[in-house]
mmCIF file of C-alpha atoms and ligand atoms in Angstrom:
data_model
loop_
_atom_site.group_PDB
_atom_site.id
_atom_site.type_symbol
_atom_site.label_atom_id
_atom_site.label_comp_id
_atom_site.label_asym_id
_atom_site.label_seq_id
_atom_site.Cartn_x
_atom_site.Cartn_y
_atom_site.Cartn_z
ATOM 1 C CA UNK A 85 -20.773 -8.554 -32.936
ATOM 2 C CA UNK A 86 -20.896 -4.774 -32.117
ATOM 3 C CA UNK A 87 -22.929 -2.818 -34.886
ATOM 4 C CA UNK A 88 -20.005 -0.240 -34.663
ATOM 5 C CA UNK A 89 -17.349 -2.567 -34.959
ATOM 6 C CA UNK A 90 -16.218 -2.331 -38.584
ATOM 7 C CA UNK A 91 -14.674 -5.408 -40.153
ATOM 8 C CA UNK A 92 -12.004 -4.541 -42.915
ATOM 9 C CA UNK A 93 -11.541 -6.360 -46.000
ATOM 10 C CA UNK A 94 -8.385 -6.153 -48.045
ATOM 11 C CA UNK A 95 -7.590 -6.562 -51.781
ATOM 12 C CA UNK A 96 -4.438 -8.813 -52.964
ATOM 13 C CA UNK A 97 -1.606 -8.004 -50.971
ATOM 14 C CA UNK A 98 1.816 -9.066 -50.130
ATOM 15 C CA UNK A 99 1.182 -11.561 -47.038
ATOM 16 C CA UNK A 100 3.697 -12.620 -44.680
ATOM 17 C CA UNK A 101 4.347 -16.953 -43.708
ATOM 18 C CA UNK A 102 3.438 -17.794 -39.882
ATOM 19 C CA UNK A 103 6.668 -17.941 -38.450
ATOM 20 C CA UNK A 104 6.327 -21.689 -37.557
ATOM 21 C CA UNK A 105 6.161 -22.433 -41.613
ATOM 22 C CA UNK A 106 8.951 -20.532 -42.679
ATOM 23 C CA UNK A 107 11.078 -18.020 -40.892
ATOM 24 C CA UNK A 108 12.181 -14.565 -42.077
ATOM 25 C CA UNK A 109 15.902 -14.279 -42.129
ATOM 26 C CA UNK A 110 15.642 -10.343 -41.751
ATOM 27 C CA UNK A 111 18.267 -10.266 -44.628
ATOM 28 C CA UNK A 112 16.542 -6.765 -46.276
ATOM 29 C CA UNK A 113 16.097 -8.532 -49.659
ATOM 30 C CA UNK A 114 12.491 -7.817 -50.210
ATOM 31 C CA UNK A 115 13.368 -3.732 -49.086
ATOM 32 C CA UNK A 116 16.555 -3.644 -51.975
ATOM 33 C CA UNK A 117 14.785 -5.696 -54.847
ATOM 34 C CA UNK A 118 11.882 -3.480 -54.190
ATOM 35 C CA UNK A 119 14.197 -0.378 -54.564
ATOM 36 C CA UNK A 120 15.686 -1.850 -57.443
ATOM 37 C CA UNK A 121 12.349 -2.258 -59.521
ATOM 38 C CA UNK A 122 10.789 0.475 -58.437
ATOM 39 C CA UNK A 123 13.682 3.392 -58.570
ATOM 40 C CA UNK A 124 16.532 1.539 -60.564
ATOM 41 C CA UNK A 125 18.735 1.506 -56.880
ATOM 42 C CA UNK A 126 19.554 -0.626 -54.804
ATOM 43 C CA UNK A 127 19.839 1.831 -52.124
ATOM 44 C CA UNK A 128 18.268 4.088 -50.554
ATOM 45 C CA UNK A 129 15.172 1.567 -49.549
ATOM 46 C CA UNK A 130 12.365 3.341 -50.070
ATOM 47 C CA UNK A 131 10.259 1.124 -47.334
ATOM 48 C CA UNK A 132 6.959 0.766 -49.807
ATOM 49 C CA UNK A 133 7.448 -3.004 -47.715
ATOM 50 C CA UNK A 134 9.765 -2.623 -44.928
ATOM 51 C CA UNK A 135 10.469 -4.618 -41.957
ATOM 52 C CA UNK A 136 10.701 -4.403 -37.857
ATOM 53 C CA UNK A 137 13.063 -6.762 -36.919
ATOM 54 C CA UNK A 138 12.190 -8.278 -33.602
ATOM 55 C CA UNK A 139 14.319 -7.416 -30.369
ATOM 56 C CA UNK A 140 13.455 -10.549 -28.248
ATOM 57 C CA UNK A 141 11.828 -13.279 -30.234
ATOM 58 C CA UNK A 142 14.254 -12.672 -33.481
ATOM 59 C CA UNK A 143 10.655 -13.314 -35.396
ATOM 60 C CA UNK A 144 10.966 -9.994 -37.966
ATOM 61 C CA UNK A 145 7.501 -8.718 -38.912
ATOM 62 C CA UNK A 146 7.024 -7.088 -42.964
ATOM 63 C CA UNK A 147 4.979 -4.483 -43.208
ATOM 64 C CA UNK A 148 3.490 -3.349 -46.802
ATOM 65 C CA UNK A 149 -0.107 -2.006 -48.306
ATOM 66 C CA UNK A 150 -2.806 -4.240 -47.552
ATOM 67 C CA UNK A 151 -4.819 -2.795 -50.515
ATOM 68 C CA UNK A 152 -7.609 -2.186 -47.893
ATOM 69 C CA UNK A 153 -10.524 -2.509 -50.390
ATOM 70 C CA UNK A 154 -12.382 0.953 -49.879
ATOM 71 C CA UNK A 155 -8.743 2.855 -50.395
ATOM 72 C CA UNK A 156 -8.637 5.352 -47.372
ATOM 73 C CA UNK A 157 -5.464 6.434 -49.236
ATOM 74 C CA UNK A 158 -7.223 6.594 -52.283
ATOM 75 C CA UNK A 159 -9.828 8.872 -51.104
ATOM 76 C CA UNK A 160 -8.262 11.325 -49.312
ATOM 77 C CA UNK A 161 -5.615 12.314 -51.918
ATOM 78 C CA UNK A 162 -5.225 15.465 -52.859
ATOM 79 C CA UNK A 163 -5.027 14.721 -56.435
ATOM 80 C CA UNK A 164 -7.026 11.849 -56.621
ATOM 81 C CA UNK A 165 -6.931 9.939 -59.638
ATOM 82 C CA UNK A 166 -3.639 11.635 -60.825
ATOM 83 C CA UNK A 167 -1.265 10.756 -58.178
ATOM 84 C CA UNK A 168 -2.853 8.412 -56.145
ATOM 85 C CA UNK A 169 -4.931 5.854 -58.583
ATOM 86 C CA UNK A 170 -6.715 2.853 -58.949
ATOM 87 C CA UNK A 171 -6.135 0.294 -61.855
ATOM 88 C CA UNK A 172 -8.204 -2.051 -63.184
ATOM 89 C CA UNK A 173 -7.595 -4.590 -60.699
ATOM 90 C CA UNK A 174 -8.570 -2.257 -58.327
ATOM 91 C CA UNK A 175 -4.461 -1.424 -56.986
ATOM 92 C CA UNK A 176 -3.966 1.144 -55.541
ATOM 93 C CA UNK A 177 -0.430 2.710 -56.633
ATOM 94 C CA UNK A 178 1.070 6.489 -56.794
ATOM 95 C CA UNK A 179 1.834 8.255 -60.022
ATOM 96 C CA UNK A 180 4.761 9.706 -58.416
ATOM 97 C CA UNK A 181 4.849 12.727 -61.583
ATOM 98 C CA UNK A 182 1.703 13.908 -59.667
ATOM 99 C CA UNK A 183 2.289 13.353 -55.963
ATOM 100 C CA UNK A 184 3.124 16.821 -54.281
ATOM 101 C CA UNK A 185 4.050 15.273 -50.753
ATOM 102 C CA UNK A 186 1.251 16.761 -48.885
ATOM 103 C CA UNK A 187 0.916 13.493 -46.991
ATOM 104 C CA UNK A 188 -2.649 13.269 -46.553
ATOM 105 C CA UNK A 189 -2.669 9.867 -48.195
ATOM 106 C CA UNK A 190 -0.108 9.063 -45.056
ATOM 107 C CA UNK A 191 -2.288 10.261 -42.360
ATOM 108 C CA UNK A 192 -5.376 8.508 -44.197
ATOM 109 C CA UNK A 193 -3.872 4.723 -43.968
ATOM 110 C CA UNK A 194 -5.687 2.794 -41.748
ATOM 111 C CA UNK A 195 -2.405 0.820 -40.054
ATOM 112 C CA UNK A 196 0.219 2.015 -37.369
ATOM 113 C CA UNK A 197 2.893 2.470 -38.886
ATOM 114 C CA UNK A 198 1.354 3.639 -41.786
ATOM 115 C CA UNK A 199 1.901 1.647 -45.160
ATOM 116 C CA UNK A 200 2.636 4.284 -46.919
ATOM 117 C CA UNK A 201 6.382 6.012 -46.461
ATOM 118 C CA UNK A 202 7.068 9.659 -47.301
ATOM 119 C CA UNK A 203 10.266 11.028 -48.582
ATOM 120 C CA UNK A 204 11.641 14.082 -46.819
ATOM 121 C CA UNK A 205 13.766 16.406 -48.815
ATOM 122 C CA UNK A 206 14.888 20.018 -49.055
ATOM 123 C CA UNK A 207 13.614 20.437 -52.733
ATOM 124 C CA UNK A 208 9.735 20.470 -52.608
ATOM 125 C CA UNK A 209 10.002 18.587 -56.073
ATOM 126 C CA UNK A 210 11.002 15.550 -54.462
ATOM 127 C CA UNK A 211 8.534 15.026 -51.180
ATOM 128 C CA UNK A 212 7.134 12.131 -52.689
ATOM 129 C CA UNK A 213 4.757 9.566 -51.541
ATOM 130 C CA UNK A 214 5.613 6.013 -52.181
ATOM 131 C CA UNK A 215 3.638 2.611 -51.456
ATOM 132 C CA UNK A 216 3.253 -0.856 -52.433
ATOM 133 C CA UNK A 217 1.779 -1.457 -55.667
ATOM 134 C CA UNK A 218 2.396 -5.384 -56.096
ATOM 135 C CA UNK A 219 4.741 -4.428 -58.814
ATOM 136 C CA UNK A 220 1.943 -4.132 -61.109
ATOM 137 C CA UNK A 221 3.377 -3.847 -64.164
ATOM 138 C CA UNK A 222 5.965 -6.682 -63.919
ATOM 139 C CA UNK A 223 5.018 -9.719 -65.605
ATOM 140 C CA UNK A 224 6.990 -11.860 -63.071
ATOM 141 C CA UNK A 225 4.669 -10.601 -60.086
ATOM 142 C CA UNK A 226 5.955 -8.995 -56.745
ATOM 143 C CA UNK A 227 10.249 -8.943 -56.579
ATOM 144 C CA UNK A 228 10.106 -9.003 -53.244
ATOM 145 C CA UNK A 229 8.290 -12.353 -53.011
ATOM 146 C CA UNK A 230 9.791 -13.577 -55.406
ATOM 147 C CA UNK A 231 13.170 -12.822 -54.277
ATOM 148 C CA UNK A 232 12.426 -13.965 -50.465
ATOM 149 C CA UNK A 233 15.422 -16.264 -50.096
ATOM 150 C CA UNK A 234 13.366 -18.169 -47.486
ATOM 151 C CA UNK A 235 10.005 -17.752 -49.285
ATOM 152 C CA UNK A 236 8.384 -16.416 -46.522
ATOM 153 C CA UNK A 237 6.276 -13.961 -48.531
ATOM 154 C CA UNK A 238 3.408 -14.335 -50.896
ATOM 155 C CA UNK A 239 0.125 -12.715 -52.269
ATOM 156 C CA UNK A 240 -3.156 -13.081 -50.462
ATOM 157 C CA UNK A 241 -6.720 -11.771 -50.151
ATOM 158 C CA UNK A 242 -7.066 -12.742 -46.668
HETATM 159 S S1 LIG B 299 1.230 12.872 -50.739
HETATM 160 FE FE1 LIG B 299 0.855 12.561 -52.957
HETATM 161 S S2 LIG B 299 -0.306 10.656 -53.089
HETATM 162 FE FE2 LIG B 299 -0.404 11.368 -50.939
HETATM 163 S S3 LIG B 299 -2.298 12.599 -50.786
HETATM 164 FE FE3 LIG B 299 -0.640 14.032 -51.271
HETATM 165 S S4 LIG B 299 -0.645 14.140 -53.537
HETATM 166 FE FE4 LIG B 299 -1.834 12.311 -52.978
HETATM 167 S S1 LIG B 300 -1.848 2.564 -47.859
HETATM 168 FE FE1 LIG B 300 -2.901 2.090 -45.918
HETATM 169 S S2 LIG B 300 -5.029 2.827 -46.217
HETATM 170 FE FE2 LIG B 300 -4.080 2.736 -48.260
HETATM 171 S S3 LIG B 300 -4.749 0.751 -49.043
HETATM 172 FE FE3 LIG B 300 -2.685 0.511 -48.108
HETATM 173 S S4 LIG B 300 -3.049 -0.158 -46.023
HETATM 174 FE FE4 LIG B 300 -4.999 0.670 -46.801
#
């Protein structure tokens, strides 16, 4: 292997089923009970996981945070720490009372898209930053996994 080739390594994350084991529907349920748990709507979706539905094959791909173990995110945050964090379980989430929507979290992520979404407004106040954080506080784990009507999603390391 290439000395300059650097090999990633991620932190638990939401994880998506090979298509051949079980099939997303496309149905949006992970996107609303996300919403729902996270902002107390069902709609708008704020796309912290968020899916491209596929043209030709009809095989839809989720996206989410991968949790990418050294936290690109993380480190280039304006107000590291306050906004963006890192828990004990090393998660890292946005404190959303601290996020001033500068974005450089956004332009950080390591992915294309990027895995984190950014919410445009007129009132500075609300440009917010918003991203998976494995529902960390909910006892039940991730809604959107476990609300998958097909049970194509799950939490993985790899
Ligand atoms: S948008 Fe918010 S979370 Fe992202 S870098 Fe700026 S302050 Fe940090
Ligand atoms: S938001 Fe992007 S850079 Fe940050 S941990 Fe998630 S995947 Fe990695």
């Amino acid at each position: 292997m290439e000395d300059n080739v650097k090999v990633r390594s991620y932190g638990q994350h939401i994880v998506q089923a090979p298509s051949d084991v079980s099939f997303c529907a496309g149905c949006n349920a992970c996107e609303i009970v996300c919403a729902l748990v996270h902002d107390g709507v069902v709609g708008p979706c704020y796309n912290r996981i968020f899916m491209e539905k596929g043209t030709q094959t009809m095989v839809s791909i989720i996206n989410t945070c991968q949790q990418c173990s050294d936290h690109p995110c993380y480190e280039a945050c304006a107000r590291k720490d306050q906004a963006l964090c890192l828990d004990e379980h090393g998660i890292a989430y946005i404190n959303e009372e601290f996020c001033i929507g500068c974005k450089r979290c956004i332009k950080a992520c390591v992915f294309d898209p990027p895995r984190i979404n950014y919410i445009k407004s007129t009132d500075k106040t609300k440009r917010k930053a918003k991203k998976c954080d494995l529902c960390r506080n909910r006892p039940e784990g991730p809604a959107c996994v476990q609300y998958c009507q097909v049970s194509c999603l799950s939490v993985s390391d790899k």
